[in-house]
Coordinates of C-alpha atoms in Angstrom, one line a residue:
Chain A
M1 CA 5.3 35.9 29.4
I2 CA 5.0 32.3 28.2
K3 CA 1.8 31.2 26.4
V4 CA 0.5 27.7 27.1
E5 CA -2.0 26.0 25.0
F6 CA -3.9 22.8 25.5
L7 CA -4.6 20.7 22.4
G8 CA -7.3 18.3 21.4
P9 CA -9.4 16.8 24.1
I10 CA -8.0 18.7 27.1
G11 CA -10.5 21.5 26.5
K12 CA -9.0 24.2 28.5
E13 CA -8.4 27.8 27.6
N14 CA -4.9 29.1 26.9
L15 CA -2.8 30.4 29.9
E16 CA -0.1 33.0 30.2
V17 CA 2.5 32.3 32.8
E18 CA 5.8 33.8 34.0
V19 CA 8.2 30.9 34.1
S20 CA 11.9 30.5 32.9
T21 CA 12.0 26.5 32.5
L22 CA 9.7 23.8 31.7
S23 CA 10.3 22.3 35.2
E24 CA 8.7 25.4 36.7
L25 CA 5.8 25.3 34.3
G26 CA 5.4 21.5 35.4
E27 CA 5.1 22.7 38.9
I28 CA 2.4 25.2 38.2
L29 CA 0.3 22.9 36.0
S30 CA 0.5 20.0 38.6
K31 CA -1.3 22.3 41.0
D32 CA -4.3 22.6 38.6
D33 CA -6.8 19.8 39.1
E34 CA -8.1 20.0 35.5
I35 CA -4.6 19.7 34.1
S36 CA -2.4 17.6 36.5
E37 CA -4.0 14.3 35.3
W38 CA -3.0 15.0 31.7
L39 CA 0.7 15.8 32.5
S40 CA 1.8 12.1 32.5
K41 CA 0.1 11.5 29.1
C42 CA 1.2 14.7 27.3
A43 CA 4.1 15.4 25.0
I44 CA 5.3 19.0 25.1
A45 CA 6.2 21.3 22.3
V46 CA 8.0 24.6 22.5
N47 CA 7.3 26.9 19.5
D48 CA 5.9 23.9 17.7
E49 CA 8.9 21.6 18.1
I50 CA 8.4 18.5 20.5
V51 CA 11.0 18.7 23.3
F52 CA 12.6 16.1 25.4
N53 CA 14.5 18.1 28.1
K54 CA 12.7 19.4 31.1
D55 CA 15.4 21.8 32.0
R56 CA 15.1 23.7 28.9
E57 CA 15.1 27.5 29.4
L58 CA 12.2 29.5 28.0
Q59 CA 12.1 33.0 26.7
S60 CA 9.4 35.5 26.8
G61 CA 7.2 35.0 23.9
D62 CA 7.6 31.2 23.7
K63 CA 4.5 29.0 23.1
I64 CA 4.2 25.8 25.0
S65 CA 1.8 23.2 23.7
L66 CA 0.5 20.1 25.5
L67 CA -0.3 17.2 23.2
P68 CA -2.3 14.4 24.7
P69 CA -2.5 10.9 23.2
V70 CA -3.3 10.8 19.4
C71 CA -5.1 8.6 17.0
G72 CA -5.2 9.8 13.5
G73 CA -6.5 7.9 10.5
Chain B
M1 CA 1.9 18.6 1.1
V2 CA -0.8 17.9 3.5
E3 CA -4.5 18.5 2.5
I4 CA -6.9 19.1 5.2
F5 CA -10.6 18.7 4.6
E6 CA -13.5 20.0 6.6
G7 CA -15.4 16.5 7.0
A8 CA -15.0 13.6 4.7
I9 CA -12.3 13.5 2.0
P10 CA -13.5 13.2 -1.6
V11 CA -11.5 10.0 -2.1
E12 CA -12.1 9.4 -5.9
E13 CA -11.2 13.1 -6.9
T14 CA -8.2 13.0 -4.6
L15 CA -6.8 9.7 -5.9
S16 CA -7.4 10.9 -9.5
K17 CA -5.7 14.2 -8.9
W18 CA -2.7 12.6 -7.2
Y19 CA -2.4 10.0 -9.9
K20 CA -2.5 12.6 -12.7
S21 CA -0.2 15.0 -11.0
E22 CA 2.7 12.4 -10.8
K23 CA 2.0 10.2 -13.7
S24 CA 4.7 11.6 -16.0
R25 CA 7.2 12.0 -13.3
N26 CA 8.7 8.5 -13.7
Y27 CA 7.6 7.0 -10.4
G28 CA 6.8 3.3 -11.1
A29 CA 5.0 2.5 -8.0
F30 CA 2.1 4.5 -6.5
I31 CA 0.6 3.1 -3.3
P32 CA -2.3 5.0 -1.5
F33 CA -3.6 4.0 1.9
V34 CA -7.3 5.0 2.4
G35 CA -8.8 5.0 5.8
T36 CA -12.7 4.7 6.0
V37 CA -14.9 5.0 9.1
R38 CA -16.1 1.5 10.1
D39 CA -19.6 0.9 11.5
E40 CA -18.8 -0.5 15.0
D41 CA -19.4 0.1 18.7
S42 CA -22.8 1.8 17.6
I43 CA -20.9 5.0 16.7
E44 CA -22.5 7.5 14.2
G45 CA -19.1 8.6 12.9
L46 CA -15.8 10.0 14.0
S47 CA -14.6 13.5 14.5
F48 CA -11.1 14.9 14.4
D49 CA -9.0 17.7 15.9
I50 CA -5.7 18.4 14.1
Y51 CA -2.8 20.7 15.2
E52 CA -1.5 21.8 11.8
P53 CA 1.9 23.5 12.7
I54 CA 3.2 20.3 14.2
L55 CA 1.5 18.0 11.6
L56 CA 3.2 19.9 8.8
K57 CA 6.7 19.6 10.5
W58 CA 6.1 15.9 11.1
F59 CA 5.1 15.5 7.5
E60 CA 8.1 17.4 6.2
K61 CA 10.4 15.2 8.2
W62 CA 9.0 12.1 6.5
Q63 CA 9.1 13.8 3.1
E64 CA 12.9 14.1 3.7
V65 CA 13.1 10.5 4.6
A66 CA 11.2 9.7 1.4
K67 CA 13.4 12.0 -0.8
E68 CA 16.6 10.1 0.5
R69 CA 15.0 7.0 -0.9
G70 CA 14.0 8.5 -4.3
A71 CA 10.4 8.5 -3.3
F72 CA 7.7 11.1 -2.6
L73 CA 4.7 11.4 -0.1
K74 CA 1.2 13.0 -0.2
M75 CA -1.3 13.0 2.6
A76 CA -4.8 14.1 3.2
H77 CA -6.8 14.1 6.4
S78 CA -10.2 15.3 7.6
K79 CA -10.9 17.6 10.4
G80 CA -14.5 17.7 12.1
D81 CA -17.0 15.1 11.7
V82 CA -16.7 12.1 9.2
L83 CA -19.7 9.8 9.0
L84 CA -19.8 5.9 8.7
H85 CA -18.3 4.7 5.4
E86 CA -16.9 8.0 4.6
S87 CA -13.1 8.3 4.5
S88 CA -11.0 10.5 6.9
Y89 CA -7.4 9.6 5.8
I90 CA -5.3 9.0 2.7
S91 CA -1.6 8.9 2.6
A92 CA 0.3 7.8 -0.6
V93 CA 3.8 7.0 -1.7
F94 CA 5.2 7.5 -5.2
S95 CA 8.5 5.7 -5.9
P96 CA 10.6 4.5 -8.8
K97 CA 11.0 1.1 -6.9
R98 CA 8.5 -1.3 -5.7
R99 CA 10.3 -2.4 -2.5
V100 CA 11.0 1.2 -1.5
A101 CA 7.2 2.0 -1.9
L102 CA 5.9 -1.1 0.0
E103 CA 8.3 -0.4 2.9
L104 CA 7.7 3.2 3.1
I105 CA 3.9 3.3 3.1
D106 CA 4.1 0.8 6.0
E107 CA 6.5 2.8 8.1
F108 CA 4.8 6.1 7.2
V109 CA 1.4 4.9 8.2
E110 CA 2.6 3.3 11.4
D111 CA 4.5 6.4 12.5
F112 CA 1.5 8.5 11.6
K113 CA -0.7 6.5 14.0
K114 CA 1.9 7.0 16.8
N115 CA 3.0 10.5 16.3
A116 CA 0.8 12.7 14.0
P117 CA -0.9 15.4 16.3
I118 CA -4.5 14.4 15.5
W119 CA -7.1 13.6 18.0
K120 CA -10.0 11.2 17.4
Y121 CA -13.6 11.3 18.9
D122 CA -16.4 8.8 18.6
L123 CA -19.7 10.3 17.6
K124 CA -22.3 8.7 19.8
N125 CA -25.8 9.8 20.5
G126 CA -24.8 13.2 19.2
K127 CA -22.0 13.5 21.5
R128 CA -18.2 13.9 20.7
I129 CA -16.3 11.4 23.0
Y130 CA -12.4 11.4 23.0
A131 CA -11.2 7.9 21.9
E132 CA -8.7 7.7 24.6
E133 CA -8.5 3.9 24.8
R134 CA -7.4 3.8 21.1
S135 CA -5.1 6.7 21.4
Q136 CA -1.3 6.6 21.9
K137 CA 1.0 8.8 23.7
I138 CA 3.5 10.6 21.4
A139 CA 7.2 10.0 21.8
G140 CA 8.4 12.2 24.7
S141 CA 5.1 12.1 26.6
G142 CA 5.2 12.6 30.4
L143 CA 8.0 15.2 30.3
L144 CA 6.1 17.5 32.8
K145 CA 4.7 14.8 35.2
Chain C
M1 CA -11.7 -11.0 -9.5
V2 CA -9.0 -10.3 -12.1
E3 CA -9.6 -7.7 -14.7
I4 CA -7.6 -7.9 -17.9
F5 CA -7.3 -4.9 -20.1
E6 CA -6.1 -4.7 -23.7
G7 CA -3.3 -2.0 -23.3
A8 CA -3.2 0.5 -20.6
I9 CA -5.4 0.3 -17.5
P10 CA -7.8 3.3 -17.0
V11 CA -6.4 3.8 -13.4
E12 CA -8.7 6.6 -12.2
E13 CA -11.8 4.8 -13.3
T14 CA -10.6 1.5 -11.9
L15 CA -9.7 2.9 -8.5
S16 CA -13.1 4.8 -8.3
K17 CA -15.0 1.7 -9.3
W18 CA -13.2 -0.4 -6.7
Y19 CA -13.5 2.2 -4.0
K20 CA -17.3 2.6 -4.6
S21 CA -18.0 -1.0 -4.7
E22 CA -16.5 -1.7 -1.4
K23 CA -17.1 1.6 0.5
S24 CA -20.1 0.4 2.5
R25 CA -18.7 -3.1 3.2
N26 CA -17.0 -1.9 6.4
Y27 CA -13.4 -2.4 5.4
G28 CA -11.5 0.3 7.2
A29 CA -8.4 0.0 5.1
F30 CA -8.0 0.1 1.3
I31 CA -4.7 -0.1 -0.2
P32 CA -4.2 -0.2 -4.0
F33 CA -0.6 -0.8 -5.6
V34 CA -0.4 1.0 -9.1
G35 CA 2.4 0.0 -11.4
T36 CA 3.3 2.5 -14.1
V37 CA 5.7 2.1 -17.0
R38 CA 8.9 4.0 -16.4
D39 CA 10.9 5.7 -19.1
E40 CA 14.2 3.9 -18.8
D41 CA 16.7 2.0 -21.0
S42 CA 15.3 3.9 -24.1
I43 CA 12.2 1.7 -24.2
E44 CA 9.1 2.9 -26.0
G45 CA 6.9 0.9 -23.6
L46 CA 6.3 -2.6 -22.3
S47 CA 4.2 -5.4 -23.6
F48 CA 2.6 -8.3 -21.7
D49 CA 1.4 -12.0 -22.4
I50 CA -0.8 -13.6 -19.8
Y51 CA -1.8 -17.0 -19.3
E52 CA -5.2 -16.5 -17.9
P53 CA -6.2 -19.9 -16.6
I54 CA -3.3 -20.2 -14.2
L55 CA -3.4 -16.6 -13.3
L56 CA -7.0 -16.9 -12.2
K57 CA -6.1 -20.1 -10.1
W58 CA -3.1 -18.2 -8.6
F59 CA -5.3 -15.3 -7.7
E60 CA -8.1 -17.5 -6.2
K61 CA -5.5 -18.9 -3.7
W62 CA -4.5 -15.6 -2.7
Q63 CA -8.2 -14.6 -2.3
E64 CA -8.5 -17.6 0.2
V65 CA -5.5 -16.3 2.1
A66 CA -7.1 -12.8 2.3
K67 CA -10.4 -14.2 3.3
E68 CA -8.9 -16.2 6.2
R69 CA -7.5 -12.8 7.5
G70 CA -10.9 -10.9 7.0
A71 CA -9.7 -9.2 3.9
F72 CA -10.3 -9.1 0.2
L73 CA -8.3 -8.5 -2.9
K74 CA -8.8 -7.1 -6.4
M75 CA -6.4 -7.0 -9.4
A76 CA -6.2 -5.6 -12.8
H77 CA -3.5 -6.2 -15.4
S78 CA -2.7 -5.2 -19.0
K79 CA -2.2 -7.5 -21.9
G80 CA -0.4 -6.2 -25.2
D81 CA 1.3 -2.9 -25.3
V82 CA 1.4 -0.3 -22.6
L83 CA 3.4 2.9 -23.4
L84 CA 5.6 5.1 -21.2
H85 CA 3.9 6.6 -18.2
E86 CA 0.7 4.5 -18.7
S87 CA -0.2 1.9 -16.0
S88 CA -0.2 -1.9 -16.6
Y89 CA -0.9 -3.3 -13.1
I90 CA -3.2 -2.5 -10.0
S91 CA -3.6 -4.8 -7.2
A92 CA -5.6 -3.8 -4.0
V93 CA -6.4 -5.0 -0.6
F94 CA -9.5 -4.1 1.5
S95 CA -9.3 -5.0 5.2
P96 CA -11.0 -4.1 8.4
K97 CA -7.6 -3.8 10.0
R98 CA -4.6 -1.7 9.0
R99 CA -1.8 -4.1 9.9
V100 CA -3.5 -7.0 7.9
A101 CA -3.8 -4.7 4.9
L102 CA -0.2 -3.4 5.0
E103 CA 1.2 -6.8 5.3
L104 CA -1.1 -8.5 2.8
I105 CA -0.4 -6.0 0.0
D106 CA 3.3 -6.5 0.4
E107 CA 3.1 -10.3 0.4
F108 CA 0.7 -10.4 -2.4
V109 CA 2.6 -8.0 -4.7
E110 CA 5.9 -9.9 -4.0
D111 CA 4.4 -13.2 -4.8
F112 CA 2.7 -11.8 -7.9
K113 CA 6.2 -10.8 -9.2
K114 CA 7.5 -14.3 -8.5
N115 CA 4.7 -16.5 -9.5
A116 CA 1.8 -14.8 -11.6
P117 CA 2.1 -16.3 -15.2
I118 CA 2.8 -13.0 -17.1
W119 CA 5.6 -12.3 -19.4
K120 CA 7.0 -8.9 -20.1
Y121 CA 8.6 -7.6 -23.2
D122 CA 10.4 -4.3 -23.8
L123 CA 9.2 -2.3 -26.8
K124 CA 12.4 -0.9 -28.5
N125 CA 12.7 0.2 -32.1
G126 CA 9.3 -1.2 -32.7
K127 CA 10.4 -4.7 -31.7
R128 CA 9.1 -6.7 -28.7
I129 CA 12.1 -8.1 -26.7
Y130 CA 11.5 -10.6 -23.9
A131 CA 12.6 -9.0 -20.6
E132 CA 14.5 -12.3 -19.6
E133 CA 17.1 -10.7 -17.4
R134 CA 14.3 -9.1 -15.2
S135 CA 12.2 -12.3 -15.1
Q136 CA 12.1 -14.9 -12.4
K137 CA 11.6 -18.6 -12.6
I138 CA 8.3 -19.8 -11.2
A139 CA 8.6 -22.2 -8.1
G140 CA 9.0 -25.7 -9.6
S141 CA 10.9 -24.5 -12.7
G142 CA 13.5 -27.0 -14.1
L143 CA 11.3 -30.1 -13.6
L144 CA 11.9 -31.5 -17.0
K145 CA 15.6 -30.5 -17.4
Chain D
M1 CA -2.6 -38.0 -27.0
I2 CA -1.1 -35.4 -24.7
K3 CA -1.1 -31.7 -25.9
V4 CA 1.9 -29.6 -25.1
E5 CA 1.8 -25.7 -25.1
F6 CA 4.7 -23.4 -24.9
L7 CA 3.8 -20.1 -23.2
G8 CA 5.0 -16.5 -23.4
P9 CA 8.3 -16.0 -25.1
I10 CA 9.0 -19.5 -26.1
G11 CA 7.1 -18.9 -29.3
K12 CA 6.6 -22.5 -30.5
E13 CA 3.4 -24.1 -31.9
N14 CA 1.6 -26.5 -29.7
L15 CA 2.7 -30.2 -30.0
E16 CA 0.7 -33.4 -29.6
V17 CA 2.7 -36.4 -28.4
E18 CA 2.2 -39.9 -27.0
V19 CA 3.7 -40.2 -23.6
S20 CA 2.7 -41.6 -20.2
T21 CA 4.8 -39.7 -17.9
L22 CA 6.4 -36.2 -17.6
S23 CA 9.8 -37.9 -17.6
E24 CA 9.1 -39.3 -21.1
L25 CA 8.0 -35.9 -22.3
G26 CA 11.3 -34.3 -20.9
E27 CA 13.2 -36.8 -22.9
I28 CA 11.4 -35.9 -26.1
L29 CA 11.6 -32.2 -25.6
S30 CA 15.3 -32.3 -24.6
K31 CA 15.9 -33.5 -28.2
D32 CA 14.4 -30.4 -29.7
D33 CA 17.1 -27.7 -30.2
E34 CA 14.4 -24.9 -30.1
I35 CA 13.1 -26.2 -26.7
S36 CA 15.9 -27.9 -24.8
E37 CA 17.4 -24.5 -23.7
W38 CA 14.1 -23.6 -22.0
L39 CA 13.7 -26.8 -20.0
S40 CA 15.9 -25.8 -17.0
K41 CA 13.9 -22.5 -16.9
C42 CA 10.4 -23.6 -17.2
A43 CA 7.7 -24.6 -14.6
I44 CA 5.4 -27.3 -15.7
A45 CA 1.5 -27.4 -15.5
V46 CA -0.7 -30.3 -16.1
N47 CA -4.2 -29.2 -16.9
D48 CA -3.4 -25.7 -15.6
E49 CA -2.0 -26.8 -12.3
I50 CA 1.7 -26.4 -11.7
V51 CA 3.3 -29.8 -10.8
F52 CA 6.4 -30.8 -8.9
N53 CA 6.7 -34.5 -9.6
K54 CA 8.4 -35.6 -12.7
D55 CA 7.0 -39.1 -12.3
R56 CA 3.5 -38.0 -12.6
E57 CA 1.4 -40.2 -14.9
L58 CA -0.4 -38.6 -17.8
Q59 CA -3.6 -39.5 -19.3
S60 CA -4.8 -39.0 -22.9
G61 CA -6.4 -35.5 -23.2
D62 CA -4.1 -34.0 -20.6
K63 CA -2.7 -30.6 -21.4
I64 CA 0.9 -29.7 -20.5
S65 CA 2.0 -26.2 -20.3
L66 CA 5.7 -24.9 -20.2
L67 CA 5.9 -21.6 -18.2
P68 CA 9.2 -19.6 -18.7
P69 CA 10.4 -17.0 -16.2
V70 CA 7.7 -14.4 -15.4
C71 CA 7.7 -10.7 -14.9
G72 CA 4.3 -9.2 -14.3
G73 CA 3.5 -5.7 -13.1

């Protein structure tokens, strides 16, 4: 089971899903109307490390975070 | 070290504490950057969300960059609401050398704006409105689109 | 405004005073640069002479530059002796905009080092020795050679 | 009468001289062994304004300052 969390302004409860790659997760999230619009704007972290490869394999217990556009300061 | 405050940062105390803590460590230059909430666009203040695990990792990477140059960084940020003319952000560099300090504070603050996992909201008419038009996509955004 | 102190600058009080005085004037960015005497070359401290009339004119020209960019400068410097780990110099920029503040503090501090009429001496074995090898000729030097 | 002051590390008492240009002042100062070595390193101010023209005319009461290399901070 993979845990997915939506940070900052996305305002959606955490999900738990069964997927084995980020690509598969992307397919699932793109079908969710609340989330699909955020996908093009969000960076993705796996276990709190931002990742750049969509084919990355996931393991049960991994935590995925969606990080929308930031503005600290 | 990243200090997170609920609400506004106590700026005077924080600057004093940081200055005192490094004063005898032979850094010749100390440059803090203090960010204060401006009265504009009829806001009542700003509000912030922070994702601490990634903020700390981002900061530790910069601390390594600083260390390679003989320098040292500190940072404080608010979460929750910060009203007009209160301060929500301080970062600081300590360095033996003036040029290193001036270059590092610039690079660090600019990368902070681009990549630190902090989200800003305008407080308007009692509502918390995501400041999307002032926000920037983090490097790597759009991976799942 | 240039504040001249006999001996070391009271850094914490000065930063607090400056922050408080500008806090409600809607500057979003405040960047002080604090210079502290390093323990090196077996010195006991540094000592400074200042020629105030030209320092004030030099500062006022920079204040005009800052004003054209919507910003504002403050500065404090020591005269006489400043011992190890004490501070002899603070300059600060206040600006509505982050980029203006980061660029201006860099330009201002660099021009300060090149052209402000202040002379530095090492305190060594109780003697005051002109730090000639670290000093820079002011623009226009050599006119009467 | 023109007043000449030597700033910072030069460590020489003020002078009063009768000259009508900076060039003339330069000739006088270059004959003073204590001062001549400083001339190539010093900027010159007339009435607290740094000047760049050696032919500048001087008026009685003007104050000339010699500014050796600086190092604030």
